[in-house]
């Protein structure tokens, strides 16, 4: 059912907990007939043609009939979960393709909390009451938005060949993963390598999930110096293939506690004895960013890459930032 | 006005945006350096997790005396979009490898200053331009009118139940821009003040009973609800909601005057923009 060029209601924040707390723990099939109200829903102020309540309820009925054909509410296992994600994404992308707000995060948040919570709970289960309800929220972790985005970006066939970890490894690298062309080439190259017996990708002693993350980390470093978005399709694919070919080396470095572009485990003079070393890449990145900001350097692009290079060579974040600052003023 | 001046009031979901970035080379630029680099632009919209590059990309554009980079923001993006302009190496024999990022305006210009705001997060009241002679039976030479749905409640989002209609015929007659188009942005500040006073008056009258029954200190779940807006504005203008209601019932002219005091522009003599 195509919904036409109508405007949809929006959730300004994550309202799911407030809306669904009283039915928390209910089976997905018990949520399918929950009432909705557009009187209290927010629309964009320029929303000339607003979707009507009857249209939304009719759409939900049609989606429910479709879901029954897919096996809803039968329990999902690993393979049926991938198929459900992709089929749901195809269905939602098709139905919403003419909506002016088809990618709007607040629209997907409203749908998850109000019209289709049963699909979110069916796939992702109930979140703890005191946890964040990200699968109902506005970012890309929203269960409905995620399924749709995946199919819109990669297409059905590639989505079916991809593992959740590969998808997330890209999704978590917005510096290049948000560009659909680049993301598609990276994922296509990874999927092809996984099927290629001669490729080292995902093969012993490696592991497909870890290798996907390793390759995507490496690509992020490359991207900061040579943006993938300005490269041809072939050049991007070549870089991904070259990175895959270097996987044995990258794995060894990471197993030894060194992530490319990050400090060696050898204590460096720049970190005073007793000072806590960063426990994760994220923590280290925060330290570098803070050190750059302290010397008035915006922690992005080339300065960021240079600082990380210096840190990988053994300098502490503060010293690396100081050296960059001195270089700028010399 | 450049795209970076947008405040979120002009864009409508589903509208694509075409941007042009003009670049001129300094006359002192060295030929050899110019030949070794090219220019490119990229955009990203974090809210919709999408990104792309200039029209004709992905390859950067060779530098010339004057270049225009076109950037097409698709209709599917929302909230905001960040624009970045970069210089990229295109020389295979230079110090930097081909494709290396040589410079980006993102290194020196804050993200907030490279951001195009498509829509704000605050609630907005729909403002529509209509021809009053076609919309209303008897026609009208009024500049604006407030529409409030017959049955409204304090909890409802204000944008759902109220609209401001501007008379297109008056705009055509008196508020034309340099291109000869009717342009509501030319309306003076006192018109905006008048609309706000009128809107407050209409809403308070429509919801008088509900406001009288309101418990002292009552809050509203939604920031954009009518109740949240009215209680805040009445408290600003009259000190409290009951004081505002009392003023309306006992002395309507004082009620109007106090509202005008709250919304009056800084200057009345500013005239047309």
JSON list of N, CA and C in Angstrom, two decimals, chain A residues 235-298:
[
{"chain": "A", "resi": 235, "resn": "UNK", "atom": "N", "xyz": [38.23, 2.62, -7.42]},
{"chain": "A", "resi": 235, "resn": "UNK", "atom": "CA", "xyz": [39.28, 2.96, -6.45]},
{"chain": "A", "resi": 235, "resn": "UNK", "atom": "C", "xyz": [38.85, 2.58, -5.03]},
{"chain": "A", "resi": 236, "resn": "UNK", "atom": "N", "xyz": [37.58, 2.80, -4.70]},
{"chain": "A", "resi": 236, "resn": "UNK", "atom": "CA", "xyz": [37.11, 2.43, -3.35]},
{"chain": "A", "resi": 236, "resn": "UNK", "atom": "C", "xyz": [37.20, 0.91, -3.18]},
{"chain": "A", "resi": 237, "resn": "UNK", "atom": "N", "xyz": [36.74, 0.18, -4.18]},
{"chain": "A", "resi": 237, "resn": "UNK", "atom": "CA", "xyz": [36.78, -1.29, -4.09]},
{"chain": "A", "resi": 237, "resn": "UNK", "atom": "C", "xyz": [38.22, -1.77, -3.96]},
{"chain": "A", "resi": 238, "resn": "UNK", "atom": "N", "xyz": [39.14, -1.13, -4.71]},
{"chain": "A", "resi": 238, "resn": "UNK", "atom": "CA", "xyz": [40.56, -1.53, -4.62]},
{"chain": "A", "resi": 238, "resn": "UNK", "atom": "C", "xyz": [41.11, -1.32, -3.22]},
{"chain": "A", "resi": 239, "resn": "UNK", "atom": "N", "xyz": [40.73, -0.19, -2.61]},
{"chain": "A", "resi": 239, "resn": "UNK", "atom": "CA", "xyz": [41.23, 0.10, -1.26]},
{"chain": "A", "resi": 239, "resn": "UNK", "atom": "C", "xyz": [40.69, -0.93, -0.26]},
{"chain": "A", "resi": 240, "resn": "UNK", "atom": "N", "xyz": [39.42, -1.28, -0.41]},
{"chain": "A", "resi": 240, "resn": "UNK", "atom": "CA", "xyz": [38.85, -2.28, 0.51]},
{"chain": "A", "resi": 240, "resn": "UNK", "atom": "C", "xyz": [39.57, -3.62, 0.30]},
{"chain": "A", "resi": 241, "resn": "UNK", "atom": "N", "xyz": [39.80, -3.98, -0.95]},
{"chain": "A", "resi": 241, "resn": "UNK", "atom": "CA", "xyz": [40.48, -5.26, -1.23]},
{"chain": "A", "resi": 241, "resn": "UNK", "atom": "C", "xyz": [41.91, -5.25, -0.67]},
{"chain": "A", "resi": 242, "resn": "UNK", "atom": "N", "xyz": [42.61, -4.14, -0.88]},
{"chain": "A", "resi": 242, "resn": "UNK", "atom": "CA", "xyz": [43.98, -4.03, -0.33]},
{"chain": "A", "resi": 242, "resn": "UNK", "atom": "C", "xyz": [43.95, -4.17, 1.19]},
{"chain": "A", "resi": 243, "resn": "UNK", "atom": "N", "xyz": [42.96, -3.55, 1.81]},
{"chain": "A", "resi": 243, "resn": "UNK", "atom": "CA", "xyz": [42.86, -3.62, 3.28]},
{"chain": "A", "resi": 243, "resn": "UNK", "atom": "C", "xyz": [42.59, -5.07, 3.70]},
{"chain": "A", "resi": 244, "resn": "UNK", "atom": "N", "xyz": [41.73, -5.74, 2.97]},
{"chain": "A", "resi": 244, "resn": "UNK", "atom": "CA", "xyz": [41.45, -7.15, 3.28]},
{"chain": "A", "resi": 244, "resn": "UNK", "atom": "C", "xyz": [42.73, -7.98, 3.14]},
{"chain": "A", "resi": 245, "resn": "UNK", "atom": "N", "xyz": [43.50, -7.68, 2.08]},
{"chain": "A", "resi": 245, "resn": "UNK", "atom": "CA", "xyz": [44.75, -8.43, 1.87]},
{"chain": "A", "resi": 245, "resn": "UNK", "atom": "C", "xyz": [45.73, -8.22, 3.04]},
{"chain": "A", "resi": 246, "resn": "UNK", "atom": "N", "xyz": [45.63, -7.07, 3.69]},
{"chain": "A", "resi": 246, "resn": "UNK", "atom": "CA", "xyz": [46.55, -6.79, 4.81]},
{"chain": "A", "resi": 246, "resn": "UNK", "atom": "C", "xyz": [46.00, -7.31, 6.14]},
{"chain": "A", "resi": 247, "resn": "UNK", "atom": "N", "xyz": [44.87, -7.99, 6.09]},
{"chain": "A", "resi": 247, "resn": "UNK", "atom": "CA", "xyz": [44.24, -8.45, 7.34]},
{"chain": "A", "resi": 247, "resn": "UNK", "atom": "C", "xyz": [45.15, -9.26, 8.25]},
{"chain": "A", "resi": 248, "resn": "UNK", "atom": "N", "xyz": [45.96, -10.21, 7.70]},
{"chain": "A", "resi": 248, "resn": "UNK", "atom": "CA", "xyz": [46.82, -10.97, 8.62]},
{"chain": "A", "resi": 248, "resn": "UNK", "atom": "C", "xyz": [47.69, -10.05, 9.48]},
{"chain": "A", "resi": 249, "resn": "UNK", "atom": "N", "xyz": [48.22, -8.99, 8.82]},
{"chain": "A", "resi": 249, "resn": "UNK", "atom": "CA", "xyz": [49.07, -8.03, 9.54]},
{"chain": "A", "resi": 249, "resn": "UNK", "atom": "C", "xyz": [48.23, -7.23, 10.55]},
{"chain": "A", "resi": 250, "resn": "UNK", "atom": "N", "xyz": [47.07, -6.82, 10.11]},
{"chain": "A", "resi": 250, "resn": "UNK", "atom": "CA", "xyz": [46.21, -6.01, 10.99]},
{"chain": "A", "resi": 250, "resn": "UNK", "atom": "C", "xyz": [45.75, -6.84, 12.20]},
{"chain": "A", "resi": 251, "resn": "UNK", "atom": "N", "xyz": [45.40, -8.08, 11.95]},
{"chain": "A", "resi": 251, "resn": "UNK", "atom": "CA", "xyz": [44.98, -8.94, 13.07]},
{"chain": "A", "resi": 251, "resn": "UNK", "atom": "C", "xyz": [46.10, -9.07, 14.10]},
{"chain": "A", "resi": 252, "resn": "UNK", "atom": "N", "xyz": [47.32, -9.30, 13.60]},
{"chain": "A", "resi": 252, "resn": "UNK", "atom": "CA", "xyz": [48.46, -9.48, 14.51]},
{"chain": "A", "resi": 252, "resn": "UNK", "atom": "C", "xyz": [48.66, -8.23, 15.35]},
{"chain": "A", "resi": 253, "resn": "UNK", "atom": "N", "xyz": [48.58, -7.09, 14.68]},
{"chain": "A", "resi": 253, "resn": "UNK", "atom": "CA", "xyz": [48.76, -5.84, 15.41]},
{"chain": "A", "resi": 253, "resn": "UNK", "atom": "C", "xyz": [47.71, -5.70, 16.50]},
{"chain": "A", "resi": 254, "resn": "UNK", "atom": "N", "xyz": [46.48, -6.05, 16.16]},
{"chain": "A", "resi": 254, "resn": "UNK", "atom": "CA", "xyz": [45.42, -5.87, 17.15]},
{"chain": "A", "resi": 254, "resn": "UNK", "atom": "C", "xyz": [45.50, -6.91, 18.25]},
{"chain": "A", "resi": 255, "resn": "UNK", "atom": "N", "xyz": [45.89, -8.13, 17.88]},
{"chain": "A", "resi": 255, "resn": "UNK", "atom": "CA", "xyz": [46.03, -9.15, 18.91]},
{"chain": "A", "resi": 255, "resn": "UNK", "atom": "C", "xyz": [47.13, -8.79, 19.89]},
{"chain": "A", "resi": 256, "resn": "UNK", "atom": "N", "xyz": [48.17, -8.07, 19.36]},
{"chain": "A", "resi": 256, "resn": "UNK", "atom": "CA", "xyz": [49.27, -7.64, 20.22]},
{"chain": "A", "resi": 256, "resn": "UNK", "atom": "C", "xyz": [48.90, -6.41, 21.03]},
{"chain": "A", "resi": 257, "resn": "UNK", "atom": "N", "xyz": [47.68, -5.99, 20.94]},
{"chain": "A", "resi": 257, "resn": "UNK", "atom": "CA", "xyz": [47.24, -4.85, 21.74]},
{"chain": "A", "resi": 257, "resn": "UNK", "atom": "C", "xyz": [47.42, -3.53, 21.02]},
{"chain": "A", "resi": 258, "resn": "UNK", "atom": "N", "xyz": [47.82, -3.58, 19.76]},
{"chain": "A", "resi": 258, "resn": "UNK", "atom": "CA", "xyz": [48.02, -2.35, 19.02]},
{"chain": "A", "resi": 258, "resn": "UNK", "atom": "C", "xyz": [46.96, -2.24, 17.94]},
{"chain": "A", "resi": 259, "resn": "UNK", "atom": "N", "xyz": [46.26, -1.17, 17.93]},
{"chain": "A", "resi": 259, "resn": "UNK", "atom": "CA", "xyz": [45.35, -0.92, 16.83]},
{"chain": "A", "resi": 259, "resn": "UNK", "atom": "C", "xyz": [46.02, 0.13, 15.97]},
{"chain": "A", "resi": 260, "resn": "UNK", "atom": "N", "xyz": [46.04, -0.08, 14.67]},
{"chain": "A", "resi": 260, "resn": "UNK", "atom": "CA", "xyz": [46.73, 0.87, 13.80]},
{"chain": "A", "resi": 260, "resn": "UNK", "atom": "C", "xyz": [46.25, 2.28, 14.09]},
{"chain": "A", "resi": 261, "resn": "UNK", "atom": "N", "xyz": [47.22, 3.17, 14.22]},
{"chain": "A", "resi": 261, "resn": "UNK", "atom": "CA", "xyz": [46.85, 4.54, 14.50]},
{"chain": "A", "resi": 261, "resn": "UNK", "atom": "C", "xyz": [46.67, 4.81, 15.98]},
{"chain": "A", "resi": 262, "resn": "UNK", "atom": "N", "xyz": [46.97, 3.80, 16.80]},
{"chain": "A", "resi": 262, "resn": "UNK", "atom": "CA", "xyz": [46.83, 3.99, 18.25]},
{"chain": "A", "resi": 262, "resn": "UNK", "atom": "C", "xyz": [48.12, 3.54, 18.93]},
{"chain": "A", "resi": 263, "resn": "UNK", "atom": "N", "xyz": [48.34, 3.92, 20.17]},
{"chain": "A", "resi": 263, "resn": "UNK", "atom": "CA", "xyz": [49.65, 3.74, 20.77]},
{"chain": "A", "resi": 263, "resn": "UNK", "atom": "C", "xyz": [50.03, 2.28, 20.98]},
{"chain": "A", "resi": 264, "resn": "UNK", "atom": "N", "xyz": [51.33, 2.05, 20.95]},
{"chain": "A", "resi": 264, "resn": "UNK", "atom": "CA", "xyz": [51.85, 0.72, 21.25]},
{"chain": "A", "resi": 264, "resn": "UNK", "atom": "C", "xyz": [51.70, 0.48, 22.74]},
{"chain": "A", "resi": 265, "resn": "UNK", "atom": "N", "xyz": [51.73, -0.79, 23.17]},
{"chain": "A", "resi": 265, "resn": "UNK", "atom": "CA", "xyz": [51.56, -1.03, 24.60]},
{"chain": "A", "resi": 265, "resn": "UNK", "atom": "C", "xyz": [52.80, -0.61, 25.40]},
{"chain": "A", "resi": 266, "resn": "UNK", "atom": "N", "xyz": [53.90, -0.28, 24.71]},
{"chain": "A", "resi": 266, "resn": "UNK", "atom": "CA", "xyz": [55.10, 0.14, 25.42]},
{"chain": "A", "resi": 266, "resn": "UNK", "atom": "C", "xyz": [54.86, 1.48, 26.11]},
{"chain": "A", "resi": 267, "resn": "UNK", "atom": "N", "xyz": [55.16, 1.57, 27.41]},
{"chain": "A", "resi": 267, "resn": "UNK", "atom": "CA", "xyz": [54.93, 2.85, 28.08]},
{"chain": "A", "resi": 267, "resn": "UNK", "atom": "C", "xyz": [55.75, 3.95, 27.42]},
{"chain": "A", "resi": 268, "resn": "UNK", "atom": "N", "xyz": [55.19, 5.09, 27.26]},
{"chain": "A", "resi": 268, "resn": "UNK", "atom": "CA", "xyz": [55.91, 6.19, 26.62]},
{"chain": "A", "resi": 268, "resn": "UNK", "atom": "C", "xyz": [56.22, 7.23, 27.67]},
{"chain": "A", "resi": 269, "resn": "UNK", "atom": "N", "xyz": [57.28, 7.98, 27.44]},
{"chain": "A", "resi": 269, "resn": "UNK", "atom": "CA", "xyz": [57.66, 8.98, 28.44]},
{"chain": "A", "resi": 269, "resn": "UNK", "atom": "C", "xyz": [56.59, 10.03, 28.64]},
{"chain": "A", "resi": 270, "resn": "UNK", "atom": "N", "xyz": [55.71, 10.20, 27.62]},
{"chain": "A", "resi": 270, "resn": "UNK", "atom": "CA", "xyz": [54.74, 11.28, 27.72]},
{"chain": "A", "resi": 270, "resn": "UNK", "atom": "C", "xyz": [53.63, 10.99, 28.72]},
{"chain": "A", "resi": 271, "resn": "UNK", "atom": "N", "xyz": [53.46, 9.73, 29.09]},
{"chain": "A", "resi": 271, "resn": "UNK", "atom": "CA", "xyz": [52.39, 9.42, 30.05]},
{"chain": "A", "resi": 271, "resn": "UNK", "atom": "C", "xyz": [53.05, 9.14, 31.39]},
{"chain": "A", "resi": 272, "resn": "UNK", "atom": "N", "xyz": [52.93, 10.03, 32.35]},
{"chain": "A", "resi": 272, "resn": "UNK", "atom": "CA", "xyz": [53.62, 9.86, 33.63]},
{"chain": "A", "resi": 272, "resn": "UNK", "atom": "C", "xyz": [53.28, 8.52, 34.28]},
{"chain": "A", "resi": 273, "resn": "UNK", "atom": "N", "xyz": [54.28, 7.96, 34.98]},
{"chain": "A", "resi": 273, "resn": "UNK", "atom": "CA", "xyz": [54.06, 6.67, 35.63]},
{"chain": "A", "resi": 273, "resn": "UNK", "atom": "C", "xyz": [52.85, 6.73, 36.54]},
{"chain": "A", "resi": 274, "resn": "UNK", "atom": "N", "xyz": [52.07, 5.71, 36.52]},
{"chain": "A", "resi": 274, "resn": "UNK", "atom": "CA", "xyz": [50.90, 5.66, 37.40]},
{"chain": "A", "resi": 274, "resn": "UNK", "atom": "C", "xyz": [49.65, 6.22, 36.76]},
{"chain": "A", "resi": 275, "resn": "UNK", "atom": "N", "xyz": [49.84, 7.01, 35.69]},
{"chain": "A", "resi": 275, "resn": "UNK", "atom": "CA", "xyz": [48.64, 7.57, 35.03]},
{"chain": "A", "resi": 275, "resn": "UNK", "atom": "C", "xyz": [47.93, 6.47, 34.25]},
{"chain": "A", "resi": 276, "resn": "UNK", "atom": "N", "xyz": [46.63, 6.45, 34.36]},
{"chain": "A", "resi": 276, "resn": "UNK", "atom": "CA", "xyz": [45.82, 5.40, 33.75]},
{"chain": "A", "resi": 276, "resn": "UNK", "atom": "C", "xyz": [45.89, 5.49, 32.22]},
{"chain": "A", "resi": 277, "resn": "UNK", "atom": "N", "xyz": [46.16, 4.37, 31.56]},
{"chain": "A", "resi": 277, "resn": "UNK", "atom": "CA", "xyz": [46.15, 4.35, 30.10]},
{"chain": "A", "resi": 277, "resn": "UNK", "atom": "C", "xyz": [44.70, 4.24, 29.62]},
{"chain": "A", "resi": 278, "resn": "UNK", "atom": "N", "xyz": [44.42, 4.74, 28.43]},
{"chain": "A", "resi": 278, "resn": "UNK", "atom": "CA", "xyz": [43.04, 4.59, 27.94]},
{"chain": "A", "resi": 278, "resn": "UNK", "atom": "C", "xyz": [42.68, 3.13, 27.79]},
{"chain": "A", "resi": 279, "resn": "UNK", "atom": "N", "xyz": [41.45, 2.81, 28.15]},
{"chain": "A", "resi": 279, "resn": "UNK", "atom": "CA", "xyz": [41.02, 1.41, 28.15]},
{"chain": "A", "resi": 279, "resn": "UNK", "atom": "C", "xyz": [40.35, 1.02, 26.83]},
{"chain": "A", "resi": 280, "resn": "UNK", "atom": "N", "xyz": [40.10, 1.98, 25.98]},
{"chain": "A", "resi": 280, "resn": "UNK", "atom": "CA", "xyz": [39.44, 1.66, 24.72]},
{"chain": "A", "resi": 280, "resn": "UNK", "atom": "C", "xyz": [39.82, 2.69, 23.68]},
{"chain": "A", "resi": 281, "resn": "UNK", "atom": "N", "xyz": [39.56, 2.34, 22.42]},
{"chain": "A", "resi": 281, "resn": "UNK", "atom": "CA", "xyz": [39.85, 3.28, 21.33]},
{"chain": "A", "resi": 281, "resn": "UNK", "atom": "C", "xyz": [39.05, 4.56, 21.53]},
{"chain": "A", "resi": 282, "resn": "UNK", "atom": "N", "xyz": [37.80, 4.37, 21.96]},
{"chain": "A", "resi": 282, "resn": "UNK", "atom": "CA", "xyz": [36.92, 5.53, 22.17]},
{"chain": "A", "resi": 282, "resn": "UNK", "atom": "C", "xyz": [37.52, 6.50, 23.20]},
{"chain": "A", "resi": 283, "resn": "UNK", "atom": "N", "xyz": [38.02, 5.89, 24.28]},
{"chain": "A", "resi": 283, "resn": "UNK", "atom": "CA", "xyz": [38.59, 6.70, 25.35]},
{"chain": "A", "resi": 283, "resn": "UNK", "atom": "C", "xyz": [39.84, 7.45, 24.86]},
{"chain": "A", "resi": 284, "resn": "UNK", "atom": "N", "xyz": [40.66, 6.74, 24.09]},
{"chain": "A", "resi": 284, "resn": "UNK", "atom": "CA", "xyz": [41.86, 7.35, 23.54]},
{"chain": "A", "resi": 284, "resn": "UNK", "atom": "C", "xyz": [41.49, 8.50, 22.60]},
{"chain": "A", "resi": 285, "resn": "UNK", "atom": "N", "xyz": [40.49, 8.25, 21.76]},
{"chain": "A", "resi": 285, "resn": "UNK", "atom": "CA", "xyz": [40.03, 9.30, 20.83]},
{"chain": "A", "resi": 285, "resn": "UNK", "atom": "C", "xyz": [39.59, 10.54, 21.59]},
{"chain": "A", "resi": 286, "resn": "UNK", "atom": "N", "xyz": [38.89, 10.31, 22.70]},
{"chain": "A", "resi": 286, "resn": "UNK", "atom": "CA", "xyz": [38.43, 11.45, 23.51]},
{"chain": "A", "resi": 286, "resn": "UNK", "atom": "C", "xyz": [39.62, 12.24, 24.04]},
{"chain": "A", "resi": 287, "resn": "UNK", "atom": "N", "xyz": [40.67, 11.51, 24.48]},
{"chain": "A", "resi": 287, "resn": "UNK", "atom": "CA", "xyz": [41.85, 12.18, 25.01]},
{"chain": "A", "resi": 287, "resn": "UNK", "atom": "C", "xyz": [42.52, 13.02, 23.93]},
{"chain": "A", "resi": 288, "resn": "UNK", "atom": "N", "xyz": [42.63, 12.44, 22.74]},
{"chain": "A", "resi": 288, "resn": "UNK", "atom": "CA", "xyz": [43.28, 13.18, 21.65]},
{"chain": "A", "resi": 288, "resn": "UNK", "atom": "C", "xyz": [42.47, 14.42, 21.29]},
{"chain": "A", "resi": 289, "resn": "UNK", "atom": "N", "xyz": [41.15, 14.24, 21.20]},
{"chain": "A", "resi": 289, "resn": "UNK", "atom": "CA", "xyz": [40.28, 15.37, 20.85]},
{"chain": "A", "resi": 289, "resn": "UNK", "atom": "C", "xyz": [40.40, 16.48, 21.89]},
{"chain": "A", "resi": 290, "resn": "UNK", "atom": "N", "xyz": [40.43, 16.10, 23.17]},
{"chain": "A", "resi": 290, "resn": "UNK", "atom": "CA", "xyz": [40.52, 17.09, 24.24]},
{"chain": "A", "resi": 290, "resn": "UNK", "atom": "C", "xyz": [41.86, 17.83, 24.16]},
{"chain": "A", "resi": 291, "resn": "UNK", "atom": "N", "xyz": [42.92, 17.08, 23.87]},
{"chain": "A", "resi": 291, "resn": "UNK", "atom": "CA", "xyz": [44.25, 17.69, 23.80]},
{"chain": "A", "resi": 291, "resn": "UNK", "atom": "C", "xyz": [44.31, 18.67, 22.63]},
{"chain": "A", "resi": 292, "resn": "UNK", "atom": "N", "xyz": [43.70, 18.31, 21.49]},
{"chain": "A", "resi": 292, "resn": "UNK", "atom": "CA", "xyz": [43.71, 19.21, 20.33]},
{"chain": "A", "resi": 292, "resn": "UNK", "atom": "C", "xyz": [42.91, 20.47, 20.62]},
{"chain": "A", "resi": 293, "resn": "UNK", "atom": "N", "xyz": [41.76, 20.28, 21.26]},
{"chain": "A", "resi": 293, "resn": "UNK", "atom": "CA", "xyz": [40.94, 21.45, 21.57]},
{"chain": "A", "resi": 293, "resn": "UNK", "atom": "C", "xyz": [41.68, 22.39, 22.53]},
{"chain": "A", "resi": 294, "resn": "UNK", "atom": "N", "xyz": [42.44, 21.79, 23.44]},
{"chain": "A", "resi": 294, "resn": "UNK", "atom": "CA", "xyz": [43.16, 22.61, 24.43]},
{"chain": "A", "resi": 294, "resn": "UNK", "atom": "C", "xyz": [44.16, 23.54, 23.75]},
{"chain": "A", "resi": 295, "resn": "UNK", "atom": "N", "xyz": [44.65, 23.17, 22.56]},
{"chain": "A", "resi": 295, "resn": "UNK", "atom": "CA", "xyz": [45.57, 24.07, 21.85]},
{"chain": "A", "resi": 295, "resn": "UNK", "atom": "C", "xyz": [44.85, 24.72, 20.66]},
{"chain": "A", "resi": 296, "resn": "UNK", "atom": "N", "xyz": [43.52, 24.80, 20.75]},
{"chain": "A", "resi": 296, "resn": "UNK", "atom": "CA", "xyz": [42.69, 25.50, 19.75]},
{"chain": "A", "resi": 296, "resn": "UNK", "atom": "C", "xyz": [42.78, 24.91, 18.35]},
{"chain": "A", "resi": 297, "resn": "UNK", "atom": "N", "xyz": [42.88, 23.58, 18.28]},
{"chain": "A", "resi": 297, "resn": "UNK", "atom": "CA", "xyz": [42.85, 22.94, 16.96]},
{"chain": "A", "resi": 297, "resn": "UNK", "atom": "C", "xyz": [41.57, 22.12, 16.90]},
{"chain": "A", "resi": 298, "resn": "UNK", "atom": "N", "xyz": [40.84, 22.32, 15.82]},
{"chain": "A", "resi": 298, "resn": "UNK", "atom": "CA", "xyz": [39.59, 21.59, 15.63]},
{"chain": "A", "resi": 298, "resn": "UNK", "atom": "C", "xyz": [39.91, 20.10, 15.39]}
]
